[in-house]
Amino acid sequence: MKKLTTGFTCAITAASCLAANPTFTIDASHAAGGVSPKLYGLMTEEINHSYDGGLYAELIQNRAFLDDATTPVHWSVVSDSDSAATIALDAANSFNDKLTTSLRLTVTKAAKNHPAGVANSGYWGIPVQPKATYRASILARADANFSGPVTVSIVSDDGRTVYATQKFSGLATDWKKFEVALKTGRVKPTAKARFEITLDQPGTVWFGLVSLFPPTWNDQLNGFRKDLMQMLVDLNPKFLRFPGGNYVEGDTVETRFDWKKTIGPIEERHGHPCPWGYRSTDGLGLLEFLEWCEDLKAEPVLAVYAGYSLKGMHVNPGPELEPFVQEALEEIEYVIGGTNTTWGAQRAKDGHPAPFNLRYVEIGNEDWFDKSKSYDARFAQFHDAIKARYPQLKTISTIGNDQPEAAQVHTRKPDMTDEHYYRSVDTFLQMSPGYAKKYDRQGPEIFVGEWAAYETSFPPWDKQSQKEPPTPNLKAALGDAAFMAAMERNSDLIKMQCYAPLLVNVNPGGRQWRPDLIGYDALSAYGSPSFYAIQMFSRNVGDEILSTTPSDTSIQGCATRDSQTGEIYLKLVNPLATPETLKIDIQGIASVESRADAIILTGKLDDSNSLAQPQKVIPATKTVRGVKPVFDYTLPPHSIVVLTLKARS
Ligand code: AHR
């Protein structure tokens, strides 16, 4: 293999790197297959503070005081030289058997201009936006000598600026829920702020749960962060795979995604340790996942716990596994059952009488890690039970063609198998031209349920990768685009695919894995170059695959056609450091309009986006002139291009 000056190894052959007569031929005489209408989707789980401290808009970190068994982490005392208070966890005074502790605030000295209380620092800051209404809800009780008032405020880190404040009274010795609206004025957006609850006289107050929400997407209660939702909508996803990933499995059976514990009012949700090293509030629970799908107009791809957890635990197939099979059947009933069923009725009680549209159920996650080799039997048990009750559902095996044949499921034919690819950019460039060519077209459909190119020397699971920026640069986007083109060329078989992970809170305490598609802190968010590459691909796709032949070139690509309009979407990836002039030869068309639209993502290989520079690498739209059935087009160096060609047959 010839090494190019770009640092890429030529992905095709040494000869093609020398580009004598680079040509990209599209056979538009007939469709080579159908493009899956749900090819582009999203994968999501609680990792990198994707939900808590991310999409789930709750602003209070450790809202139920359960994050640490001994200390009220993320909470601190507020006092001045003339006031004093202490705080402590108090399991003897808990709100219920789900919120199993409380925070006791004892104010021993306070006066009108010298309040004392408690503050929460949020998920690395409380974001303050101008002219916004924040909803605080507080479960509290007090000792017999104190009934209020209590002041709740959003204040600057240094305590000098009060962005919004309100008071409430009426505390009693019994638990009560208090709801307060906090309105900001014309303030400059900042995340250097905290949330405070203070008293201006001595007293003891217990808090069972303290919640604060900013304005949410569609103003939903217990809802989602607006800027992140807009970015997800912009990706035009057709499905959402949830809740994992490792998150569905948990480190142990006990800490799996136990869906029944994630529904109902938030004060009924205990939360659980997630396998990525922090505790999940379960505020984004099963119903919220489903409503998230609805908001995105995307289909749910539901992963059910299948008896394997990450610390190597497995549940033996047979009677021991049966309760987990029932748990999955009940979960499906919650999703699609009528309100005359037990779990459909529960869903209605939780606020969503209409069943959701579910077609795919994934049984577990990455079960090739199960050293006991019990997956085939576990899969069979789930598959049979699901098919018996819901014959219309398709089952997905988590062991796909990327794993040895012997590890795959043999006793049943899964409807679909899930393949995961975390590969270096060079590996993607090398494997993409031949990807899936040898796959059995009569075999199960394929779901590439996790994939991402990494451009650093470290794979995502290597701790060293934590020292790198959380989101990938343009070089990675080139690898991603080459692989997406390969999947699109084969989308008669590759029915669904999704990049992973989707979200990362970029604070050093917020992340466990890189690369990730979308980065954010408490205040703002940005898309990586890979985000824009996916957006370019997912928003410009036809329903017919056209076969393509690159020759004498390192350019990779794919073409699809919209059978209604005749428009051809030609996607091209130039991994080289030099411009590449391609002869584009569209065979089998009568004519093509001389003007075409080109969406181009290009830059230096190590260009990337960040909170400081969110739009350094973004696509530009240009008009291409002189388009003919055979025409020359020059791709910029290091570029991803989508051409929309208005062809007629
Ligand atoms: O995407 C991050 C992790 O990678 C997923 O949780 C797991 O399925 C895979 O190993």
XYZ file of C-alpha atoms in Angstrom, residues 429 451 473-485 528-538 540 555-558 570-576 598-603 605 617-621 633-643:
61
model
C -11.367 3.833 4.347
C -20.334 2.752 14.683
C -12.307 16.257 13.801
C -12.714 16.435 10.027
C -10.406 13.479 9.471
C -12.800 11.266 11.420
C -15.746 12.650 9.451
C -14.056 11.476 6.225
C -13.863 7.931 7.611
C -17.457 8.176 8.824
C -18.658 9.389 5.426
C -16.838 6.592 3.568
C -18.526 4.032 5.828
C -21.933 5.684 5.488
C -21.555 5.561 1.702
C -18.788 17.762 15.294
C -17.834 17.553 11.593
C -19.209 13.996 11.759
C -22.562 15.450 12.886
C -22.670 17.545 9.724
C -21.573 14.609 7.564
C -24.465 12.534 8.930
C -26.869 15.419 8.439
C -25.747 15.803 4.808
C -26.278 12.103 4.200
C -29.541 11.590 6.063
C -30.374 13.761 0.976
C -12.751 8.770 -4.023
C -15.460 6.717 -2.378
C -19.163 7.295 -2.704
C -22.668 6.130 -3.450
C -24.453 11.510 -5.420
C -22.294 11.367 -2.293
C -18.534 11.560 -2.659
C -15.686 11.462 -0.163
C -12.204 12.736 -0.967
C -9.744 11.633 1.727
C -6.766 13.087 -0.164
C -23.520 20.766 -4.039
C -23.265 20.585 -0.256
C -19.599 20.546 0.698
C -17.864 19.857 3.997
C -14.141 20.524 3.785
C -11.216 21.937 5.740
C -7.723 17.353 8.478
C -16.292 23.109 10.059
C -19.801 23.315 8.641
C -21.210 22.478 5.208
C -21.491 25.125 2.503
C -23.985 24.960 -0.357
C -16.296 17.709 -11.154
C -13.460 18.693 -8.860
C -13.693 17.679 -5.240
C -11.835 19.928 -2.823
C -9.102 18.291 -0.725
C -10.373 16.454 2.369
C -13.981 16.853 1.419
C -17.397 15.278 1.675
C -19.730 16.336 -1.131
C -23.411 15.677 -1.779
C -24.493 16.556 -5.339
